[in-house]
Amino acid sequence: MTDPAALTVTIVDGYVDEPAHFGVPPYVSTYPRFTAGALVDAGVPTERITYHTIDELRDDRGKWADVADADLMIYLGGMTVPGKYVGGTPAEPDEVRELAWTADGITLMGGPVRFGVGEENAGAQEMERKDLDYDFVAKGDVEAAAHDLVASGLEGFGDRMRDNEDLDRWAAKGAFVVEDHPNHPDYLIAELETSRGCAYRCSFCTEPLYGDPGFRSAESVVREVASLYERGVRHFRLGRQADILAFGGDGEAPNPDALERLYAGIREVAPDLETLHLDNMNPVTIVEYPERSREAIRIIAEHNTAGDTAAFGLESADPVVREENNLLVSADECLEAVRVVNEEAGWRPGDDPGDAPTVGDAAADRLPKLLPGINLVHGLQGERRETFEHNKQFLQRVYDEGLMLRRINIRQVMAFAGTEMSDTGAEVARDHKELFTEYKREVREEIDRPMLRRVVPAGTVLPDVHLEYHQDGKTFGRQLGTYPLLVAIPGERELGTTLDVAVVDHGYRSVTGVSHPLDPNAASMDELELLPGVGQSTAGDIVVNRPYGSVADLDHELGVDLSAFASVVESAD
């Protein structure tokens, strides 16, 4: 019998992306934290648990010794929705196999990878269940498997799903691994689970494979936040749930009192948090329980931080596709849900949330508190040429009403065993590949850019943009949060630092900004010429005639009127 206290364990985080769970840096998912807590609960000392991300192992081959030498190596990962990532690169199947081949001890694989893998992490693929040469694959919850495997002396385990009583013990105990994440502490956002599973059964989604929703108590989540906060985490997202509005209820109806306990409790134990965002909100809940949903949304907007996004799973505005795939809301119903979130939470900090404007010159210069995002999935059963027109018409209706969407996510389906889409596979998505590409381009040009100008008008200030990489003489960065904007800044600035940025221009899904406040006496030519009404020639005149005593001097001496951009430009004084 192997003594748990004598075991060495290495956890490798290959990253996850699920319909209701995200763990690609700068996010850290629940999987490594819950698994570490389960190991500690089973008797493994914290100092004998090593945590690495797959990117760490790519960058430093010396760290593979921790994989090779561990008594137990646990791989955590899996992608059940495709995406594009900036902060990290999810492990590919060949890398997962290499980890198993390298390890001399017992190997355990778990997470959404148990649902299947494809040839690569991309959409329009069939996914197959494979063991990838591991000794054990957790067909239930990997954290439960890790606990039971250690308790058995590394002999084996019975596949089981952990329950909320397990999480009451494990969630806070595993918070220590965040200190070993390469992004800790400044550029790390902890994904928080309030529930798993879904009361509904859309044809393509893996979330129902976890069963009906089982909600943690507000107190349990708050204790976990307190433990993470003590370990230096200041950014949090309530992302691990199918519907935040249903928290603490019966899985369908909103429970505003439970949300108040959750959000107020988090604010109490993490008083200096910098980000508190969410992810999934089911529009069908708003449609069926409008008044309780409005109250719940107001509570969220009271406690969250600006720039938050509630992802709506419309999936398709085509009634034929809706019928064949058990989708929950019609285009008209989703539009009403978009209106409700805009009305209750679309205000900008600094405004009176009652009747202050959210767009236009009189609006505050910050991102709105909470806006809906729209998820659209292609390659579903019943999809036809008209499907693409239905989706475009829906998005145009949203825009024409003057409403705001923070994000439009368009992707192709991944077909997993256990879902209804396993019969259809990715055949429809492959057949419509060219149509999908053209449609996506049209949405980006006709909807995304004008919508971005509405949500993030010139002059909007984005605090604490983390600078991530250089490209074409520019520095690119993002804030921490749910679906943060990609920001391009002129010049090559020091990476790994943060900068307050004022928006000056818009791409399809990104913005261009300059440092805020901008000092005309120190700003670069590249920054100055981006300001409205300036351009290259005037920027040169500004530089030649420095210094200025005040911003007003620009108008007096050069005829440059920047009054409309007064929130961005500030004199050296």
XYZ file of C-alpha atoms in Angstrom:
573
model
C 0.000 0.000 0.000
C 1.540 3.294 -1.136
C 1.574 5.926 1.604
C -0.080 9.116 0.251
C 2.279 11.218 2.352
C 5.240 9.757 0.453
C 3.852 10.306 -3.057
C 5.136 12.861 -5.524
C 2.510 14.125 -7.954
C 2.874 16.310 -11.041
C -0.213 17.993 -12.497
C 0.069 19.149 -16.119
C -2.496 21.696 -17.253
C -3.138 21.314 -20.990
C -5.991 23.857 -20.780
C -9.721 23.435 -21.290
C -12.406 25.139 -23.328
C -15.966 23.939 -22.721
C -19.395 25.508 -23.282
C -19.422 26.571 -19.634
C -15.778 26.466 -18.586
C -12.605 28.196 -19.762
C -9.024 27.594 -18.745
C -6.624 28.950 -21.382
C -4.268 31.588 -19.908
C -4.722 34.138 -18.547
C -7.529 31.955 -17.165
C -6.865 29.126 -14.766
C -9.640 26.543 -14.754
C -11.115 24.704 -11.804
C -9.566 21.373 -12.847
C -6.022 21.799 -11.462
C -7.300 23.507 -8.308
C -9.982 20.918 -7.526
C -7.610 18.062 -8.368
C -4.906 19.458 -6.100
C -7.456 19.876 -3.308
C -8.628 16.277 -3.770
C -5.029 15.040 -3.545
C -4.464 16.983 -0.325
C -7.720 15.617 1.061
C -6.452 12.112 0.249
C -3.275 12.722 2.246
C -0.718 14.055 -0.249
C 1.254 16.977 1.252
C 1.007 20.235 -0.685
C 4.788 20.452 -0.990
C 4.842 17.137 -2.899
C 2.445 18.388 -5.578
C 3.975 20.108 -8.624
C 1.899 22.075 -11.121
C 2.987 23.012 -14.654
C 1.163 24.377 -17.677
C 1.776 22.888 -21.105
C 3.324 26.182 -22.216
C 5.854 25.960 -19.376
C 6.899 22.518 -20.565
C 7.248 23.761 -24.141
C 9.430 26.657 -23.022
C 11.639 24.726 -20.580
C 12.486 21.104 -21.370
C 14.173 20.845 -17.988
C 10.749 20.823 -16.331
C 9.921 17.540 -18.067
C 11.930 15.890 -15.286
C 8.963 16.596 -13.016
C 6.805 14.617 -15.450
C 9.270 11.741 -15.693
C 10.069 11.413 -11.990
C 6.624 11.748 -10.389
C 4.986 8.725 -8.787
C 1.739 9.986 -10.315
C 1.417 12.267 -13.345
C -2.032 13.762 -13.980
C -2.859 15.384 -17.306
C -5.823 17.793 -17.374
C -7.228 19.201 -20.597
C -9.673 19.003 -23.461
C -11.449 21.261 -25.934
C -15.158 20.796 -26.618
C -15.582 24.162 -28.321
C -13.010 25.591 -30.748
C -11.429 28.986 -30.291
C -8.497 31.238 -31.054
C -6.176 31.967 -28.155
C -3.589 34.640 -27.395
C -2.468 33.920 -23.827
C -1.647 30.236 -24.287
C -1.840 27.321 -26.723
C -3.865 24.251 -25.719
C -2.101 20.898 -25.822
C -2.447 18.964 -29.064
C -3.090 15.192 -28.965
C 0.515 14.338 -29.865
C 1.789 16.391 -26.932
C -0.605 14.629 -24.571
C 0.780 11.275 -25.726
C 4.353 12.482 -25.231
C 3.579 13.290 -21.608
C 2.388 9.719 -21.058
C 5.459 8.281 -22.761
C 7.782 10.472 -20.665
C 6.258 9.615 -17.291
C 7.891 6.722 -15.426
C 5.158 6.601 -12.776
C 1.429 6.015 -12.973
C -0.421 8.255 -15.447
C -3.973 9.590 -15.193
C -5.764 11.649 -17.837
C -8.970 13.594 -17.235
C -11.102 16.610 -17.911
C -13.191 17.225 -21.033
C -10.588 15.264 -23.003
C -12.608 12.239 -21.878
C -15.357 13.259 -24.313
C -12.977 12.814 -27.231
C -10.170 14.312 -29.293
C -9.744 15.104 -32.982
C -6.719 15.443 -35.192
C -6.290 19.004 -33.912
C -8.011 21.580 -31.724
C -10.386 23.028 -34.314
C -14.014 23.093 -35.382
C -15.767 21.022 -38.052
C -14.384 17.753 -36.695
C -15.607 14.453 -35.331
C -14.122 13.715 -31.916
C -13.194 10.208 -30.783
C -12.595 8.838 -27.307
C -8.977 7.702 -26.987
C -6.775 6.768 -24.042
C -3.668 8.393 -25.615
C -1.496 5.726 -23.914
C -2.373 6.651 -20.321
C -2.638 4.039 -17.563
C -5.954 5.483 -16.411
C -8.558 7.720 -18.042
C -11.107 9.309 -15.718
C -14.465 8.666 -17.335
C -16.076 10.462 -14.419
C -14.572 13.461 -12.649
C -10.791 13.553 -12.721
C -10.578 15.149 -9.261
C -12.615 12.277 -7.803
C -10.443 9.799 -9.720
C -7.266 11.396 -8.363
C -8.587 11.251 -4.796
C -9.705 7.626 -5.072
C -6.583 6.506 -6.952
C -4.360 7.837 -4.168
C -6.643 6.326 -1.519
C -6.340 2.938 -3.254
C -2.564 3.001 -3.216
C -2.457 3.759 -6.964
C -4.251 0.482 -7.698
C -7.327 1.945 -9.362
C -10.643 3.715 -8.880
C -14.284 3.456 -9.779
C -15.441 6.163 -12.142
C -17.672 8.542 -10.249
C -18.847 12.123 -10.302
C -17.893 14.275 -7.360
C -20.622 16.130 -5.527
C -20.856 19.506 -3.868
C -19.845 18.058 -0.496
C -16.562 17.020 -2.138
C -16.072 20.538 -3.471
C -16.746 21.978 -0.036
C -13.565 20.164 1.035
C -11.489 20.360 -2.125
C -12.058 23.764 -3.749
C -10.392 25.942 -1.124
C -7.702 23.340 -0.333
C -6.459 23.354 -3.928
C -6.107 27.118 -4.250
C -2.377 26.884 -3.520
C -1.507 25.687 -7.049
C -2.312 29.118 -8.527
C 0.937 30.385 -7.025
C 2.810 28.103 -9.435
C 1.001 29.395 -12.516
C 3.372 31.416 -14.761
C 0.873 34.301 -14.856
C 0.523 34.602 -11.083
C -0.310 36.996 -9.553
C -0.897 39.953 -11.849
C -2.147 38.387 -15.062
C -4.303 35.517 -13.858
C -8.083 35.185 -13.665
C -9.624 32.309 -11.735
C -12.609 30.557 -13.277
C -15.210 29.829 -10.587
C -17.820 27.084 -10.668
C -21.297 27.675 -9.314
C -22.857 24.613 -10.976
C -22.437 22.046 -13.720
C -24.882 20.444 -16.082
C -27.901 21.902 -17.820
C -31.650 21.523 -17.551
C -31.925 21.619 -21.348
C -30.630 19.332 -24.112
C -29.348 21.193 -27.171
C -28.181 18.699 -29.795
C -24.498 19.631 -29.982
C -23.643 20.646 -26.412
C -21.551 18.586 -23.993
C -22.759 20.418 -20.880
C -25.883 18.185 -20.475
C -23.525 15.191 -20.252
C -22.808 16.399 -16.706
C -26.496 15.906 -15.871
C -29.003 18.349 -14.427
C -27.631 21.434 -12.665
C -26.335 20.929 -9.165
C -25.665 24.259 -7.474
C -22.955 24.902 -4.932
C -23.921 27.057 -2.006
C -22.984 30.723 -2.108
C -20.968 30.147 1.069
C -18.872 27.407 -0.555
C -17.977 29.593 -3.539
C -17.190 32.530 -1.259
C -14.830 30.376 0.842
C -12.996 29.370 -2.320
C -12.692 32.995 -3.402
C -11.318 33.887 0.028
C -8.647 31.194 -0.296
C -7.683 32.315 -3.801
C -7.628 35.935 -2.654
C -5.256 35.019 0.168
C -3.009 33.464 -2.498
C -2.838 36.745 -4.419
C -5.621 36.318 -6.997
C -7.470 39.551 -7.743
C -9.388 38.598 -10.876
C -12.389 36.248 -10.854
C -14.988 34.990 -13.292
C -18.172 33.111 -12.481
C -17.900 31.159 -15.702
C -18.550 27.528 -14.777
C -22.318 27.341 -15.107
C -24.870 27.049 -17.893
C -26.940 29.934 -16.544
C -25.884 32.374 -13.833
C -29.488 33.542 -13.400
C -30.536 30.071 -12.221
C -27.960 29.995 -9.405
C -29.397 28.761 -6.128
C -32.756 27.879 -7.659
C -34.381 24.884 -9.285
C -32.196 24.961 -12.385
C -34.562 27.164 -14.365
C -36.097 30.024 -12.354
C -33.905 32.889 -11.069
C -33.169 33.247 -7.374
C -32.164 36.886 -6.787
C -31.584 36.335 -3.044
C -29.016 33.613 -3.745
C -27.239 35.842 -6.259
C -27.105 38.640 -3.702
C -25.478 36.285 -1.164
C -23.002 35.124 -3.793
C -21.953 38.492 -5.176
C -22.037 40.424 -1.907
C -20.128 37.593 -0.217
C -17.389 37.690 -2.843
C -17.077 41.452 -2.470
C -16.768 41.070 1.308
C -13.926 38.506 1.266
C -12.152 40.075 -1.721
C -12.536 43.810 -1.055
C -9.785 44.886 -3.456
C -10.623 42.555 -6.321
C -9.961 44.043 -9.741
C -12.222 41.880 -11.916
C -15.534 40.187 -11.176
C -17.144 38.923 -14.368
C -19.419 36.094 -15.484
C -19.984 34.084 -18.626
C -23.160 32.179 -19.429
C -26.675 33.552 -19.051
C -29.555 31.656 -20.629
C -31.896 33.938 -22.594
C -34.766 31.487 -22.111
C -34.691 32.307 -18.383
C -35.220 35.997 -19.135
C -38.067 35.165 -21.504
C -39.873 32.883 -19.056
C -39.176 34.828 -15.835
C -38.809 38.455 -16.941
C -39.283 40.325 -13.643
C -37.163 38.005 -11.497
C -34.509 38.048 -14.205
C -34.478 41.846 -14.228
C -33.955 41.886 -10.465
C -31.143 39.337 -10.726
C -29.422 41.272 -13.519
C -29.585 44.483 -11.480
C -27.874 42.678 -8.574
C -25.091 41.437 -10.845
C -24.527 44.922 -12.303
C -24.362 46.401 -8.802
C -21.495 44.137 -7.729
C -19.543 43.279 -10.897
C -16.791 45.250 -12.600
C -17.246 47.072 -15.904
C -16.893 45.341 -19.259
C -18.730 42.184 -18.195
C -20.374 39.925 -20.795
C -23.330 37.565 -20.508
C -22.986 34.987 -23.279
C -26.366 34.096 -24.825
C -26.695 30.739 -26.531
C -28.965 31.669 -29.420
C -26.947 29.240 -31.597
C -29.162 29.862 -34.656
C -31.889 32.318 -35.661
C -33.213 29.830 -38.231
C -36.499 28.267 -36.993
C -35.760 25.044 -38.898
C -32.389 24.621 -37.188
C -33.949 25.532 -33.867
C -36.550 22.787 -34.205
C -34.130 20.066 -35.284
C -31.575 20.787 -32.549
C -33.746 21.458 -29.496
C -32.591 25.071 -29.305
C -34.285 27.073 -26.598
C -35.184 30.502 -27.904
C -36.425 32.022 -31.127
C -34.796 35.070 -32.659
C -37.626 37.266 -31.337
C -37.256 35.892 -27.819
C -33.484 36.342 -27.846
C -33.945 39.911 -29.038
C -36.185 40.601 -26.038
C -33.526 39.152 -23.716
C -30.932 41.444 -25.325
C -33.225 44.414 -24.618
C -33.596 43.442 -20.958
C -29.855 43.202 -20.283
C -29.247 46.503 -22.085
C -31.955 48.204 -20.016
C -30.926 46.829 -16.624
C -27.144 46.591 -16.890
C -25.973 48.525 -19.959
C -25.084 51.619 -17.953
C -21.523 52.861 -17.702
C -19.779 53.463 -14.346
C -20.040 57.113 -13.470
C -23.593 57.255 -14.738
C -26.730 57.174 -12.691
C -27.942 53.687 -13.628
C -31.492 54.977 -13.676
C -31.711 57.195 -16.729
C -28.208 58.296 -17.728
C -27.299 57.807 -21.411
C -25.273 54.745 -22.351
C -24.282 55.941 -25.822
C -23.499 59.322 -27.315
C -21.455 62.315 -26.160
C -23.130 62.461 -22.744
C -22.258 58.872 -21.803
C -19.453 58.101 -19.359
C -16.073 57.131 -20.816
C -16.001 53.577 -19.438
C -17.243 50.250 -20.754
C -20.839 49.336 -19.871
C -21.309 47.251 -16.741
C -22.855 44.171 -18.403
C -23.864 43.490 -21.985
C -25.082 40.368 -23.765
C -22.921 38.418 -26.177
C -24.359 36.183 -28.883
C -23.130 32.658 -29.635
C -23.885 31.305 -33.121
C -23.031 27.711 -34.052
C -22.837 26.445 -37.620
C -22.916 22.940 -39.012
C -26.013 21.970 -37.011
C -28.667 19.607 -38.310
C -31.028 21.312 -40.741
C -28.612 24.081 -41.667
C -29.195 25.518 -45.148
C -28.272 28.612 -47.124
C -31.193 30.491 -45.562
C -29.717 29.847 -42.099
C -26.942 32.329 -42.735
C -29.436 34.989 -43.822
C -31.588 34.424 -40.722
C -28.549 34.986 -38.503
C -27.475 38.149 -40.315
C -31.011 39.538 -40.177
C -31.180 38.928 -36.431
C -27.898 40.745 -35.817
C -29.017 43.630 -38.016
C -32.246 43.935 -36.004
C -30.221 44.210 -32.795
C -28.084 46.936 -34.285
C -30.971 48.843 -35.849
C -32.759 49.024 -32.481
C -29.791 50.857 -31.013
C -28.954 47.967 -28.679
C -25.470 46.859 -27.708
C -23.754 43.464 -27.960
C -20.347 43.088 -26.412
C -19.395 40.063 -28.528
C -20.609 37.958 -31.451
C -19.064 34.502 -31.355
C -19.385 32.526 -34.598
C -18.016 28.993 -34.681
C -18.429 25.616 -36.338
C -19.653 22.624 -34.424
C -17.485 19.881 -32.915
C -19.370 16.566 -32.841
C -18.967 14.474 -29.667
C -20.214 11.024 -28.778
C -23.135 11.208 -26.385
C -24.668 14.242 -28.099
C -27.289 14.111 -30.845
C -24.762 15.653 -33.217
C -22.702 12.460 -33.074
C -25.005 10.987 -35.735
C -24.634 13.957 -38.070
C -20.988 14.598 -37.254
C -19.198 17.518 -38.864
C -20.422 16.747 -42.379
C -22.756 19.767 -42.605
C -20.030 22.103 -41.344
C -17.566 20.797 -43.923
C -20.117 21.077 -46.756
C -20.821 24.717 -45.835
C -17.224 25.763 -45.239
C -17.050 28.315 -48.073
C -20.489 29.708 -47.286
C -19.498 29.974 -43.609
C -16.285 31.853 -44.423
C -18.047 34.467 -46.570
C -20.872 34.912 -44.063
C -18.428 35.376 -41.201
C -16.573 38.058 -43.162
C -19.840 39.899 -43.858
C -20.820 39.862 -40.184
C -17.432 41.233 -39.152
C -17.652 44.091 -41.671
C -21.345 44.965 -41.479
C -22.150 44.334 -37.809
C -19.038 43.895 -35.666
C -17.259 47.138 -36.516
C -20.254 49.498 -36.197
C -21.327 47.684 -33.029
C -17.852 48.091 -31.579
C -18.001 51.836 -32.293
C -21.254 51.970 -30.333
C -20.032 49.939 -27.359
C -16.520 51.419 -27.231
C -16.715 54.920 -28.772
C -13.588 56.977 -29.316
C -12.472 58.347 -25.979
C -13.478 55.268 -23.978
C -10.870 54.544 -21.320
C -9.730 50.947 -20.783
C -7.786 50.729 -17.486
C -5.028 48.170 -16.889
C -4.440 46.797 -20.369
C -1.848 44.000 -20.058
C 0.727 44.213 -22.848
C 1.213 40.776 -24.409
C 3.061 40.833 -27.745
C 4.601 42.964 -30.503
C 3.567 42.903 -34.144
C 4.152 45.281 -37.068
C 5.624 47.987 -34.854
C 2.689 47.900 -32.437
C 2.098 46.484 -28.991
C -1.003 44.380 -28.408
C -2.683 43.814 -25.075
C -5.946 43.050 -23.307
C -7.665 43.703 -20.030
C -8.434 40.759 -17.785
C -12.049 39.702 -18.006
C -14.696 37.931 -20.032
C -13.920 38.172 -23.762
C -11.630 41.190 -23.387
C -10.987 43.507 -26.315
C -7.704 43.185 -28.165
C -6.027 46.608 -28.084
C -3.318 47.796 -30.487
C -1.041 50.594 -29.243
C 1.536 52.396 -31.437
C 5.169 51.532 -30.770
C 6.860 48.635 -29.035
C 6.310 48.983 -25.310
C 7.610 46.785 -22.522
C 5.729 43.497 -22.433
C 4.307 42.217 -19.175
C 3.414 45.726 -18.012
C 0.014 47.412 -17.835
C -1.205 50.640 -19.346
C -4.388 52.701 -19.235
C -5.548 53.186 -22.813
C -7.995 55.529 -24.542
C -9.672 54.181 -27.676
C -9.127 56.142 -30.905
C -10.091 53.708 -33.691
C -11.881 50.411 -34.338
C -11.230 47.198 -36.216
C -13.700 44.361 -36.655
C -13.106 42.843 -33.218
C -10.282 44.976 -31.850
C -9.521 48.613 -31.141
C -6.589 50.983 -31.469
C -5.659 53.104 -28.485
C -3.165 55.547 -27.060
C -1.864 55.815 -23.530
C -4.182 57.641 -21.135
C -3.753 60.377 -20.135
C -1.820 61.454 -23.207
C 0.692 64.268 -22.681
C 1.203 66.272 -25.916
C 4.666 67.201 -24.653
C 5.771 63.558 -24.462
C 3.541 61.614 -26.877
C 5.071 59.977 -29.931
C 4.246 61.049 -33.474
C 2.447 57.738 -33.988
C 0.163 58.430 -31.029
C -0.550 62.044 -31.881
C -1.526 61.400 -35.480
C -4.140 58.897 -34.328
C -6.081 61.566 -32.447
C -9.272 62.725 -34.182
C -8.632 65.602 -36.566
C -4.843 65.559 -36.147
C -3.152 63.390 -38.782
C 0.525 63.190 -39.722
C 1.141 66.815 -40.695
C -0.471 68.338 -37.625
C 1.200 65.761 -35.381
C 4.529 66.976 -36.741
C 3.590 70.575 -35.954
C 2.633 69.582 -32.406
C 6.039 67.943 -31.873
C 7.998 70.852 -33.383
C 6.221 73.470 -31.242
C 6.579 71.725 -27.893
C 6.291 72.388 -25.007
C 2.736 73.511 -24.250
C 1.524 74.899 -20.950
C -1.971 73.498 -21.374
C -4.147 71.590 -23.795
C -5.868 74.865 -24.674
C -2.549 76.081 -26.110
C -2.893 73.528 -28.926
C -5.994 75.326 -30.153
C -4.526 78.770 -29.596
C -1.140 78.143 -31.230
C -1.944 75.524 -33.890
C -5.703 75.646 -34.309
C -6.025 72.054 -33.073
C -9.351 71.599 -31.304
C -9.226 68.516 -29.082
C -12.095 69.531 -26.822
C -14.085 66.465 -27.908
C -11.168 64.351 -26.764
C -10.456 66.205 -23.543
C -10.672 63.039 -21.451
C -7.676 61.610 -23.299
C -5.275 64.503 -23.693
C -3.689 66.029 -20.639
C -0.880 68.542 -20.360
C 2.370 67.892 -18.570
C 1.120 70.074 -15.746
